[in-house]
PDB file of C-alpha atoms in Angstrom:
ATOM      1  CA  UNK O  10      -0.099  -0.377   0.745  1.00  0.00           C
ATOM      2  CA  UNK O  11       1.966   3.346  -0.640  1.00  0.00           C
ATOM      3  CA  UNK O  12       2.638   5.340   1.844  1.00  0.00           C
ATOM      4  CA  UNK O  13       0.432   8.339   0.969  1.00  0.00           C
ATOM      5  CA  UNK O  14      -2.904   6.701   1.320  1.00  0.00           C
ATOM      6  CA  UNK O  15      -2.326   6.371   5.012  1.00  0.00           C
ATOM      7  CA  UNK O  16      -3.908   7.936   7.329  1.00  0.00           C
ATOM      8  CA  UNK O  17      -4.383   8.044  11.080  1.00  0.00           C
ATOM      9  CA  UNK O  18      -7.315   8.829  12.907  1.00  0.00           C
ATOM     10  CA  UNK O  19      -7.311   9.197  17.489  1.00  0.00           C
ATOM     11  CA  UNK O  20     -10.893   9.096  18.545  1.00  0.00           C
ATOM     12  CA  UNK O  21     -12.710   9.383  21.609  1.00  0.00           C
ATOM     13  CA  UNK O  22     -16.811   8.719  22.867  1.00  0.00           C
ATOM     14  CA  UNK O  23     -17.740   9.940  26.201  1.00  0.00           C
ATOM     15  CA  UNK O  24     -21.569   8.518  26.178  1.00  0.00           C
ATOM     16  CA  UNK O  25     -23.333   9.359  29.448  1.00  0.00           C
ATOM     17  CA  UNK O  26     -26.546   7.638  31.311  1.00  0.00           C
ATOM     18  CA  UNK O  27     -28.588   7.414  34.457  1.00  0.00           C
ATOM     19  CA  UNK O  28     -30.110   4.384  35.580  1.00  0.00           C
ATOM     20  CA  UNK O  29     -33.321   4.667  37.019  1.00  0.00           C
ATOM     21  CA  UNK O  30     -33.724   1.213  37.795  1.00  0.00           C
ATOM     22  CA  UNK O  31     -32.105  -1.853  39.317  1.00  0.00           C
ATOM     23  CA  UNK O  32     -30.192  -4.144  36.329  1.00  0.00           C
ATOM     24  CA  UNK O  33     -30.360  -2.591  33.218  1.00  0.00           C
ATOM     25  CA  UNK O  34     -27.788  -4.508  30.028  1.00  0.00           C
ATOM     26  CA  UNK O  35     -26.511  -2.553  27.282  1.00  0.00           C
ATOM     27  CA  UNK O  36     -25.185  -2.915  24.275  1.00  0.00           C
ATOM     28  CA  UNK O  37     -22.488  -0.444  22.762  1.00  0.00           C
ATOM     29  CA  UNK O  38     -20.321  -0.846  19.584  1.00  0.00           C
ATOM     30  CA  UNK O  39     -18.374   2.613  19.265  1.00  0.00           C
ATOM     31  CA  UNK O  40     -14.813   0.238  18.880  1.00  0.00           C
ATOM     32  CA  UNK O  41     -13.314   0.175  16.259  1.00  0.00           C
ATOM     33  CA  UNK O  42     -13.586  -2.986  13.641  1.00  0.00           C
ATOM     34  CA  UNK O  43     -10.511  -4.745  13.719  1.00  0.00           C
ATOM     35  CA  UNK O  44      -9.416  -5.950   9.558  1.00  0.00           C
ATOM     36  CA  UNK O  45      -6.584  -5.977   7.797  1.00  0.00           C
ATOM     37  CA  UNK O  46      -6.598  -2.341   6.241  1.00  0.00           C
ATOM     38  CA  UNK O  47      -7.346  -0.708   9.729  1.00  0.00           C
ATOM     39  CA  UNK O  48      -4.988  -1.494  12.877  1.00  0.00           C
ATOM     40  CA  UNK O  49      -5.535   0.138  15.985  1.00  0.00           C
ATOM     41  CA  UNK O  50      -2.246   1.240  17.117  1.00  0.00           C
ATOM     42  CA  UNK O  51      -3.919   2.635  20.703  1.00  0.00           C
ATOM     43  CA  UNK O  52      -6.970   1.026  22.345  1.00  0.00           C
ATOM     44  CA  UNK O  53      -8.440   2.008  25.805  1.00  0.00           C
ATOM     45  CA  UNK O  54     -12.364   1.856  26.825  1.00  0.00           C
ATOM     46  CA  UNK O  55     -13.760   2.162  30.925  1.00  0.00           C
ATOM     47  CA  UNK O  56     -16.965   2.321  32.640  1.00  0.00           C
ATOM     48  CA  UNK O  57     -17.203   3.854  35.005  1.00  0.00           C
ATOM     49  CA  UNK O  58     -19.371   2.233  37.826  1.00  0.00           C
ATOM     50  CA  UNK O  59     -17.221  -1.967  38.262  1.00  0.00           C
ATOM     51  CA  UNK O  60     -19.215  -4.146  37.099  1.00  0.00           C
ATOM     52  CA  UNK O  61     -18.409  -6.764  34.771  1.00  0.00           C
ATOM     53  CA  UNK O  62     -18.218  -6.654  30.312  1.00  0.00           C
ATOM     54  CA  UNK O  63     -19.024  -9.370  28.295  1.00  0.00           C
ATOM     55  CA  UNK O  64     -16.103  -8.224  24.116  1.00  0.00           C
ATOM     56  CA  UNK O  65     -18.243 -10.134  21.556  1.00  0.00           C
ATOM     57  CA  UNK O  66     -15.827  -8.840  17.287  1.00  0.00           C
ATOM     58  CA  UNK O  67     -18.310 -10.811  14.623  1.00  0.00           C
ATOM     59  CA  UNK O  68     -16.848 -12.808  12.427  1.00  0.00           C
ATOM     60  CA  UNK O  69     -18.373 -11.108   9.561  1.00  0.00           C
ATOM     61  CA  UNK O  70     -18.256  -7.617  10.282  1.00  0.00           C
ATOM     62  CA  UNK O  71     -15.019  -7.257  12.534  1.00  0.00           C
ATOM     63  CA  UNK O  72     -17.657  -5.457  14.749  1.00  0.00           C
ATOM     64  CA  UNK O  73     -17.405  -5.029  18.256  1.00  0.00           C
ATOM     65  CA  UNK O  74     -19.604  -5.001  21.267  1.00  0.00           C
ATOM     66  CA  UNK O  75     -19.563  -4.685  24.927  1.00  0.00           C
ATOM     67  CA  UNK O  76     -22.183  -6.115  26.563  1.00  0.00           C
ATOM     68  CA  UNK O  77     -22.842  -5.252  30.235  1.00  0.00           C
ATOM     69  CA  UNK O  78     -25.723  -5.100  33.181  1.00  0.00           C
ATOM     70  CA  UNK O  79     -25.544  -1.804  34.936  1.00  0.00           C
ATOM     71  CA  UNK O  80     -27.062  -0.531  38.572  1.00  0.00           C
ATOM     72  CA  UNK O  81     -28.921   1.959  39.683  1.00  0.00           C
ATOM     73  CA  UNK O  82     -27.998   5.646  39.731  1.00  0.00           C
ATOM     74  CA  UNK O  83     -24.610   7.611  36.772  1.00  0.00           C
ATOM     75  CA  UNK O  84     -23.124   5.273  34.205  1.00  0.00           C
ATOM     76  CA  UNK O  85     -20.155   6.635  32.426  1.00  0.00           C
ATOM     77  CA  UNK O  86     -18.850   4.614  28.972  1.00  0.00           C
ATOM     78  CA  UNK O  87     -15.449   6.754  28.183  1.00  0.00           C
ATOM     79  CA  UNK O  88     -13.423   5.126  24.702  1.00  0.00           C
ATOM     80  CA  UNK O  89     -10.167   6.708  23.325  1.00  0.00           C
ATOM     81  CA  UNK O  90      -8.408   4.657  20.606  1.00  0.00           C
ATOM     82  CA  UNK O  91      -5.796   5.781  17.592  1.00  0.00           C
ATOM     83  CA  UNK O  92      -6.355   3.445  14.509  1.00  0.00           C
ATOM     84  CA  UNK O  93      -4.213   3.457  11.115  1.00  0.00           C
ATOM     85  CA  UNK O  94      -5.786   3.183   8.110  1.00  0.00           C
ATOM     86  CA  UNK O  95      -3.964   1.856   4.721  1.00  0.00           C
ATOM     87  CA  UNK O  96      -7.008   1.936   2.834  1.00  0.00           C
ATOM     88  CA  UNK O  97      -6.998   0.551  -1.251  1.00  0.00           C
ATOM     89  CA  UNK O  98      -7.636   2.591  -3.463  1.00  0.00           C
ATOM     90  CA  UNK O  99      -8.853   1.959  -7.003  1.00  0.00           C
ATOM     91  CA  UNK O 100      -9.558   3.029 -10.365  1.00  0.00           C
ATOM     92  CA  UNK O 101     -13.790   3.935 -10.581  1.00  0.00           C
ATOM     93  CA  UNK O 102     -13.599   2.238 -13.954  1.00  0.00           C
ATOM     94  CA  UNK O 103     -11.813  -0.821 -13.527  1.00  0.00           C
ATOM     95  CA  UNK O 104     -14.171  -2.527 -11.111  1.00  0.00           C
ATOM     96  CA  UNK O 105     -17.190  -4.137 -12.413  1.00  0.00           C
ATOM     97  CA  UNK O 106     -20.155  -6.265 -10.781  1.00  0.00           C
ATOM     98  CA  UNK O 107     -19.492  -9.086  -9.206  1.00  0.00           C
ATOM     99  CA  UNK O 108     -21.959 -11.608 -10.087  1.00  0.00           C
ATOM    100  CA  UNK O 109     -24.833 -13.581  -7.491  1.00  0.00           C
ATOM    101  CA  UNK O 110     -22.598 -16.644  -8.244  1.00  0.00           C
ATOM    102  CA  UNK O 111     -20.136 -15.599  -7.194  1.00  0.00           C
ATOM    103  CA  UNK O 112     -19.853 -13.690  -4.106  1.00  0.00           C
ATOM    104  CA  UNK O 113     -18.717 -14.824  -1.012  1.00  0.00           C
ATOM    105  CA  UNK O 114     -21.774 -17.100   1.393  1.00  0.00           C
ATOM    106  CA  UNK O 115     -20.728 -14.274   3.266  1.00  0.00           C
ATOM    107  CA  UNK O 116     -22.199 -11.529   1.535  1.00  0.00           C
ATOM    108  CA  UNK O 117     -25.693 -12.915   0.740  1.00  0.00           C
ATOM    109  CA  UNK O 118     -27.437 -11.914   3.406  1.00  0.00           C
ATOM    110  CA  UNK O 119     -27.058  -8.235   1.957  1.00  0.00           C
ATOM    111  CA  UNK O 120     -28.619  -9.102  -1.775  1.00  0.00           C
ATOM    112  CA  UNK O 121     -32.494  -9.139   0.637  1.00  0.00           C
ATOM    113  CA  UNK O 122     -34.866  -6.090   1.659  1.00  0.00           C
ATOM    114  CA  UNK O 123     -34.296  -5.563   5.750  1.00  0.00           C
ATOM    115  CA  UNK O 124     -36.398  -3.575   7.660  1.00  0.00           C
ATOM    116  CA  UNK O 125     -35.753  -0.092   6.355  1.00  0.00           C
ATOM    117  CA  UNK O 126     -34.353  -0.886   3.968  1.00  0.00           C
ATOM    118  CA  UNK O 127     -37.275  -1.877   1.741  1.00  0.00           C
ATOM    119  CA  UNK O 128     -35.552  -3.194  -1.387  1.00  0.00           C
ATOM    120  CA  UNK O 129     -38.521  -5.138  -3.030  1.00  0.00           C
ATOM    121  CA  UNK O 130     -40.915  -2.552  -2.654  1.00  0.00           C
ATOM    122  CA  UNK O 131     -38.824  -0.317  -4.312  1.00  0.00           C
ATOM    123  CA  UNK O 132     -37.358  -2.640  -7.021  1.00  0.00           C
ATOM    124  CA  UNK O 133     -40.157  -1.154 -10.265  1.00  0.00           C
ATOM    125  CA  UNK O 134     -37.711   2.760  -8.589  1.00  0.00           C
ATOM    126  CA  UNK O 135     -34.485   1.594  -9.418  1.00  0.00           C
ATOM    127  CA  UNK O 136     -34.672  -0.382 -12.316  1.00  0.00           C
ATOM    128  CA  UNK O 137     -36.141   2.283 -14.737  1.00  0.00           C
ATOM    129  CA  UNK O 138     -34.089   4.642 -13.110  1.00  0.00           C
ATOM    130  CA  UNK O 139     -30.583   2.815 -12.961  1.00  0.00           C
ATOM    131  CA  UNK O 140     -31.677  -0.829 -14.816  1.00  0.00           C
ATOM    132  CA  UNK O 141     -30.026   0.355 -17.796  1.00  0.00           C
ATOM    133  CA  UNK O 142     -26.222   1.626 -17.217  1.00  0.00           C
ATOM    134  CA  UNK O 143     -22.805  -0.026 -16.873  1.00  0.00           C
ATOM    135  CA  UNK O 144     -22.808  -3.034 -14.281  1.00  0.00           C
ATOM    136  CA  UNK O 145     -19.656  -1.762 -11.751  1.00  0.00           C
ATOM    137  CA  UNK O 146     -18.626   0.228 -10.198  1.00  0.00           C
ATOM    138  CA  UNK O 147     -19.907   3.408 -12.143  1.00  0.00           C
ATOM    139  CA  UNK O 148     -23.636   2.184 -11.056  1.00  0.00           C
ATOM    140  CA  UNK O 149     -23.644   2.796  -7.667  1.00  0.00           C
ATOM    141  CA  UNK O 150     -21.598   5.643  -7.952  1.00  0.00           C
ATOM    142  CA  UNK O 151     -24.952   6.867 -10.033  1.00  0.00           C
ATOM    143  CA  UNK O 152     -27.287   5.850  -7.549  1.00  0.00           C
ATOM    144  CA  UNK O 153     -25.224   7.297  -4.518  1.00  0.00           C
ATOM    145  CA  UNK O 154     -25.085  10.918  -6.553  1.00  0.00           C
ATOM    146  CA  UNK O 155     -28.871  10.463  -7.061  1.00  0.00           C
ATOM    147  CA  UNK O 156     -29.946   9.691  -3.701  1.00  0.00           C
ATOM    148  CA  UNK O 157     -27.246  13.086  -2.564  1.00  0.00           C
ATOM    149  CA  UNK O 158     -29.029  15.089  -5.299  1.00  0.00           C
ATOM    150  CA  UNK O 159     -32.916  14.678  -4.620  1.00  0.00           C
ATOM    151  CA  UNK O 160     -32.735  14.025  -0.298  1.00  0.00           C
ATOM    152  CA  UNK O 161     -32.385  17.109   1.284  1.00  0.00           C
ATOM    153  CA  UNK O 162     -30.344  16.888   4.927  1.00  0.00           C
ATOM    154  CA  UNK O 163     -32.378  18.231   7.237  1.00  0.00           C
ATOM    155  CA  UNK O 164     -31.704  17.763  11.121  1.00  0.00           C
ATOM    156  CA  UNK O 165     -34.925  16.326  12.732  1.00  0.00           C
ATOM    157  CA  UNK O 166     -37.025  16.104   9.355  1.00  0.00           C
ATOM    158  CA  UNK O 167     -36.878  11.827  10.260  1.00  0.00           C
ATOM    159  CA  UNK O 168     -37.031   9.905  13.373  1.00  0.00           C
ATOM    160  CA  UNK O 169     -35.705   6.189  14.263  1.00  0.00           C
ATOM    161  CA  UNK O 170     -37.982   3.697  12.232  1.00  0.00           C
ATOM    162  CA  UNK O 171     -38.219   6.051   8.901  1.00  0.00           C
ATOM    163  CA  UNK O 172     -37.570   3.889   6.291  1.00  0.00           C
ATOM    164  CA  UNK O 173     -35.828   4.249   2.873  1.00  0.00           C
ATOM    165  CA  UNK O 174     -39.439   4.392   0.984  1.00  0.00           C
ATOM    166  CA  UNK O 175     -40.318   6.830   3.347  1.00  0.00           C
ATOM    167  CA  UNK O 176     -37.706   8.789   3.204  1.00  0.00           C
ATOM    168  CA  UNK O 177     -38.066   8.401  -1.174  1.00  0.00           C
ATOM    169  CA  UNK O 178     -41.230   9.664  -0.872  1.00  0.00           C
ATOM    170  CA  UNK O 179     -40.231  12.082   1.343  1.00  0.00           C
ATOM    171  CA  UNK O 180     -36.971  13.121   0.281  1.00  0.00           C
ATOM    172  CA  UNK O 181     -35.232  14.640   3.046  1.00  0.00           C
ATOM    173  CA  UNK O 182     -33.480  13.042   7.085  1.00  0.00           C
ATOM    174  CA  UNK O 183     -30.259  13.077   7.819  1.00  0.00           C
ATOM    175  CA  UNK O 184     -27.382  10.675   6.949  1.00  0.00           C
ATOM    176  CA  UNK O 185     -29.542   7.233   8.804  1.00  0.00           C
ATOM    177  CA  UNK O 186     -31.930   8.525   5.895  1.00  0.00           C
ATOM    178  CA  UNK O 187     -29.947   8.899   2.956  1.00  0.00           C
ATOM    179  CA  UNK O 188     -27.354   5.911   3.595  1.00  0.00           C
ATOM    180  CA  UNK O 189     -30.869   3.401   3.987  1.00  0.00           C
ATOM    181  CA  UNK O 190     -32.444   5.427   0.148  1.00  0.00           C
ATOM    182  CA  UNK O 191     -28.802   3.844  -1.097  1.00  0.00           C
ATOM    183  CA  UNK O 192     -28.709   0.100   0.373  1.00  0.00           C
ATOM    184  CA  UNK O 193     -32.579  -0.258  -0.869  1.00  0.00           C
ATOM    185  CA  UNK O 194     -31.888   0.675  -4.507  1.00  0.00           C
ATOM    186  CA  UNK O 195     -28.102  -0.959  -4.971  1.00  0.00           C
ATOM    187  CA  UNK O 196     -29.941  -3.680  -3.037  1.00  0.00           C
ATOM    188  CA  UNK O 197     -33.117  -3.429  -5.699  1.00  0.00           C
ATOM    189  CA  UNK O 198     -30.290  -4.083  -8.641  1.00  0.00           C
ATOM    190  CA  UNK O 199     -28.655  -6.900  -7.368  1.00  0.00           C
ATOM    191  CA  UNK O 200     -25.756  -5.297  -5.748  1.00  0.00           C
ATOM    192  CA  UNK O 201     -25.201  -6.116  -2.031  1.00  0.00           C
ATOM    193  CA  UNK O 202     -24.795  -2.855   0.019  1.00  0.00           C
ATOM    194  CA  UNK O 203     -24.401  -2.703   4.068  1.00  0.00           C
ATOM    195  CA  UNK O 204     -24.800  -0.258   6.593  1.00  0.00           C
ATOM    196  CA  UNK O 205     -21.664   0.920   7.802  1.00  0.00           C
ATOM    197  CA  UNK O 206     -21.012   3.459  11.146  1.00  0.00           C
ATOM    198  CA  UNK O 207     -18.015   5.684  11.480  1.00  0.00           C
ATOM    199  CA  UNK O 208     -17.780   9.126  12.790  1.00  0.00           C
ATOM    200  CA  UNK O 209     -18.193  12.345  10.770  1.00  0.00           C
ATOM    201  CA  UNK O 210     -15.266  12.930  10.309  1.00  0.00           C
ATOM    202  CA  UNK O 211     -14.304  16.491   7.756  1.00  0.00           C
ATOM    203  CA  UNK O 212     -18.595  17.746   8.781  1.00  0.00           C
ATOM    204  CA  UNK O 213     -19.500  21.074   8.182  1.00  0.00           C
ATOM    205  CA  UNK O 214     -19.429  22.709  11.840  1.00  0.00           C
ATOM    206  CA  UNK O 215     -22.974  24.404  11.014  1.00  0.00           C
ATOM    207  CA  UNK O 216     -24.739  20.452  10.861  1.00  0.00           C
ATOM    208  CA  UNK O 217     -23.732  20.504  14.350  1.00  0.00           C
ATOM    209  CA  UNK O 218     -20.870  18.938  16.449  1.00  0.00           C
ATOM    210  CA  UNK O 219     -19.172  15.696  15.877  1.00  0.00           C
ATOM    211  CA  UNK O 220     -21.487  12.710  15.864  1.00  0.00           C
ATOM    212  CA  UNK O 221     -22.283   9.172  14.408  1.00  0.00           C
ATOM    213  CA  UNK O 222     -21.459   8.612  10.838  1.00  0.00           C
ATOM    214  CA  UNK O 223     -24.023   6.393   8.099  1.00  0.00           C
ATOM    215  CA  UNK O 224     -21.783   5.335   5.635  1.00  0.00           C
ATOM    216  CA  UNK O 225     -23.001   2.404   2.940  1.00  0.00           C
ATOM    217  CA  UNK O 226     -20.444   0.228   1.368  1.00  0.00           C
ATOM    218  CA  UNK O 227     -21.163  -1.643  -1.681  1.00  0.00           C
ATOM    219  CA  UNK O 228     -19.710  -4.664  -2.776  1.00  0.00           C
ATOM    220  CA  UNK O 229     -17.721  -4.900  -6.372  1.00  0.00           C
ATOM    221  CA  UNK O 230     -15.359  -6.433  -7.685  1.00  0.00           C
ATOM    222  CA  UNK O 231     -14.550  -8.814  -4.958  1.00  0.00           C
ATOM    223  CA  UNK O 232     -14.168  -5.857  -2.514  1.00  0.00           C
ATOM    224  CA  UNK O 233     -16.591  -3.421  -0.492  1.00  0.00           C
ATOM    225  CA  UNK O 234     -16.384  -0.014  -1.196  1.00  0.00           C
ATOM    226  CA  UNK O 235     -17.060   2.848   0.691  1.00  0.00           C
ATOM    227  CA  UNK O 236     -19.881   5.960  -0.738  1.00  0.00           C
ATOM    228  CA  UNK O 237     -20.999   8.445   1.749  1.00  0.00           C
ATOM    229  CA  UNK O 238     -24.626  10.137  -0.552  1.00  0.00           C
ATOM    230  CA  UNK O 239     -25.643  12.356   2.479  1.00  0.00           C
ATOM    231  CA  UNK O 240     -22.657  14.412   1.659  1.00  0.00           C
ATOM    232  CA  UNK O 241     -21.887  15.167   4.708  1.00  0.00           C
ATOM    233  CA  UNK O 242     -18.384  13.856   5.953  1.00  0.00           C
ATOM    234  CA  UNK O 243     -14.833  12.762   4.483  1.00  0.00           C
ATOM    235  CA  UNK O 244     -14.830   8.967   3.547  1.00  0.00           C
ATOM    236  CA  UNK O 245     -10.907   9.049   3.806  1.00  0.00           C
ATOM    237  CA  UNK O 246     -11.451   9.421   7.312  1.00  0.00           C
ATOM    238  CA  UNK O 247     -13.837   7.051   8.151  1.00  0.00           C
ATOM    239  CA  UNK O 248     -13.594   4.503  10.763  1.00  0.00           C
ATOM    240  CA  UNK O 249     -15.493   1.348  10.792  1.00  0.00           C
ATOM    241  CA  UNK O 250     -17.278   0.717  13.786  1.00  0.00           C
ATOM    242  CA  UNK O 251     -19.790  -1.564  12.718  1.00  0.00           C
ATOM    243  CA  UNK O 252     -21.579  -2.869   9.479  1.00  0.00           C
ATOM    244  CA  UNK O 253     -25.254  -4.787   9.020  1.00  0.00           C
ATOM    245  CA  UNK O 254     -27.911  -4.841   6.791  1.00  0.00           C
ATOM    246  CA  UNK O 255     -29.309  -1.669   8.158  1.00  0.00           C
ATOM    247  CA  UNK O 256     -29.190   0.443  11.652  1.00  0.00           C
ATOM    248  CA  UNK O 257     -31.078  -1.848  13.349  1.00  0.00           C
ATOM    249  CA  UNK O 258     -28.149  -4.049  13.330  1.00  0.00           C
ATOM    250  CA  UNK O 259     -25.269  -1.173  14.091  1.00  0.00           C
ATOM    251  CA  UNK O 260     -26.117   0.939  16.725  1.00  0.00           C
ATOM    252  CA  UNK O 261     -23.866   1.979  18.482  1.00  0.00           C
ATOM    253  CA  UNK O 262     -25.723   1.713  21.816  1.00  0.00           C
ATOM    254  CA  UNK O 263     -28.800  -0.890  22.699  1.00  0.00           C
ATOM    255  CA  UNK O 264     -30.262   0.164  26.339  1.00  0.00           C
ATOM    256  CA  UNK O 265     -32.955  -3.157  27.793  1.00  0.00           C
ATOM    257  CA  UNK O 266     -34.238  -1.326  31.084  1.00  0.00           C
ATOM    258  CA  UNK O 267     -35.128   1.950  32.391  1.00  0.00           C
ATOM    259  CA  UNK O 268     -32.561   4.050  31.307  1.00  0.00           C
ATOM    260  CA  UNK O 269     -32.681   7.682  31.081  1.00  0.00           C
ATOM    261  CA  UNK O 270     -29.145   8.719  27.625  1.00  0.00           C
ATOM    262  CA  UNK O 271     -26.817  12.486  29.659  1.00  0.00           C
ATOM    263  CA  UNK O 272     -24.690  13.147  27.337  1.00  0.00           C
ATOM    264  CA  UNK O 273     -22.885  12.025  24.867  1.00  0.00           C
ATOM    265  CA  UNK O 274     -19.006  13.372  22.906  1.00  0.00           C
ATOM    266  CA  UNK O 275     -17.160  11.925  20.241  1.00  0.00           C
ATOM    267  CA  UNK O 276     -13.900  14.039  18.947  1.00  0.00           C
ATOM    268  CA  UNK O 277     -12.465  13.220  16.204  1.00  0.00           C
ATOM    269  CA  UNK O 278      -8.108  14.372  13.942  1.00  0.00           C
ATOM    270  CA  UNK O 279      -5.956  13.350  12.104  1.00  0.00           C
ATOM    271  CA  UNK O 280      -2.328  12.386  13.950  1.00  0.00           C
ATOM    272  CA  UNK O 281       0.956  11.403  12.524  1.00  0.00           C
ATOM    273  CA  UNK O 282       1.018   8.408  11.211  1.00  0.00           C
ATOM    274  CA  UNK O 283       3.920   4.777  11.650  1.00  0.00           C
ATOM    275  CA  UNK O 284       5.965   6.843   9.131  1.00  0.00           C
ATOM    276  CA  UNK O 285       6.253   9.649  10.581  1.00  0.00           C
ATOM    277  CA  UNK O 286       3.741  12.093   8.467  1.00  0.00           C
ATOM    278  CA  UNK O 287       0.890  13.493   9.142  1.00  0.00           C
ATOM    279  CA  UNK O 288      -1.914  12.834   6.298  1.00  0.00           C
ATOM    280  CA  UNK O 289      -5.291  15.042   6.562  1.00  0.00           C
ATOM    281  CA  UNK O 290      -7.891  12.981   4.836  1.00  0.00           C
ATOM    282  CA  UNK O 291      -9.868  14.327   1.969  1.00  0.00           C
ATOM    283  CA  UNK O 292     -11.894  13.911  -1.071  1.00  0.00           C
ATOM    284  CA  UNK O 293     -10.261  12.266  -3.237  1.00  0.00           C
ATOM    285  CA  UNK O 294     -12.230  10.816  -7.283  1.00  0.00           C
ATOM    286  CA  UNK O 295     -10.678   7.087  -6.304  1.00  0.00           C
ATOM    287  CA  UNK O 296     -12.848   3.754  -5.059  1.00  0.00           C
ATOM    288  CA  UNK O 297     -11.768   3.100  -1.306  1.00  0.00           C
ATOM    289  CA  UNK O 298     -12.185   0.387   0.749  1.00  0.00           C
ATOM    290  CA  UNK O 299     -11.004  -0.620   3.754  1.00  0.00           C
ATOM    291  CA  UNK O 300     -12.149  -3.921   3.571  1.00  0.00           C
ATOM    292  CA  UNK O 301      -8.699  -6.473   2.445  1.00  0.00           C
ATOM    293  CA  UNK O 302     -10.849  -7.814  -0.402  1.00  0.00           C
ATOM    294  CA  UNK O 303     -10.254 -11.630  -1.692  1.00  0.00           C
ATOM    295  CA  UNK O 304      -8.367 -14.415  -0.855  1.00  0.00           C
ATOM    296  CA  UNK O 305      -5.400 -14.236  -3.690  1.00  0.00           C
TER     297      UNK O 305
END
């Protein structure tokens, strides 16, 4: 991997809650996935209550789940990490679609409709808009561009249950909704696509403080390539946290019990990479993937 593609990012997350009844359960997903192209240099997670913690890593997506049961009172989770990314870059015109018979088994679930990505409902629309385009990366980019230009980013315009079909109808939403719509349109024309979370590196401060960010990975050319249909952040600065069929699979925090969220703070910044060079993530015309691709 050429050094000029290497970037290193340090990020912090602090999540605070008030637990109002005993035996409240939490599942967190704020730690970066460990992949061959996403190396964790530093990793520290603390929890304010002295409770048992159980970790699980999904073998298919590398998503890292932290499970714990908290007692009554305040609970604060703090995470800090430094991650070095060496993403794969490719010229878009060199990336064909991967035919269904050639898809790895773990990719197959991302062909199907899911709760928030009703690709079956949107099949007719997707085929009329994108069905005749060249079957490669460019067709995925066309879907991404269409969503970017036809949906307005409006904070507070959707809810946690808004689906892709609703976003297509209202033509407004936040990053989660842009991602769901793009995923549904990709799946509707037989392109595997998944919902992925990170932090919104490079987002306009006018949109608010640093936050978690939803983007899309589409499986073409034997790799998961990154797309940001909301256009609010810089893909070269995306640290992958979790991936799934839609937002239901990739929440940064899930609470079970009587719990009130109290605080949420996130920060991310580029730092010096292992070769001693500080590189600032920028927008590039290349296709970018932090997936290691097919075996050779």
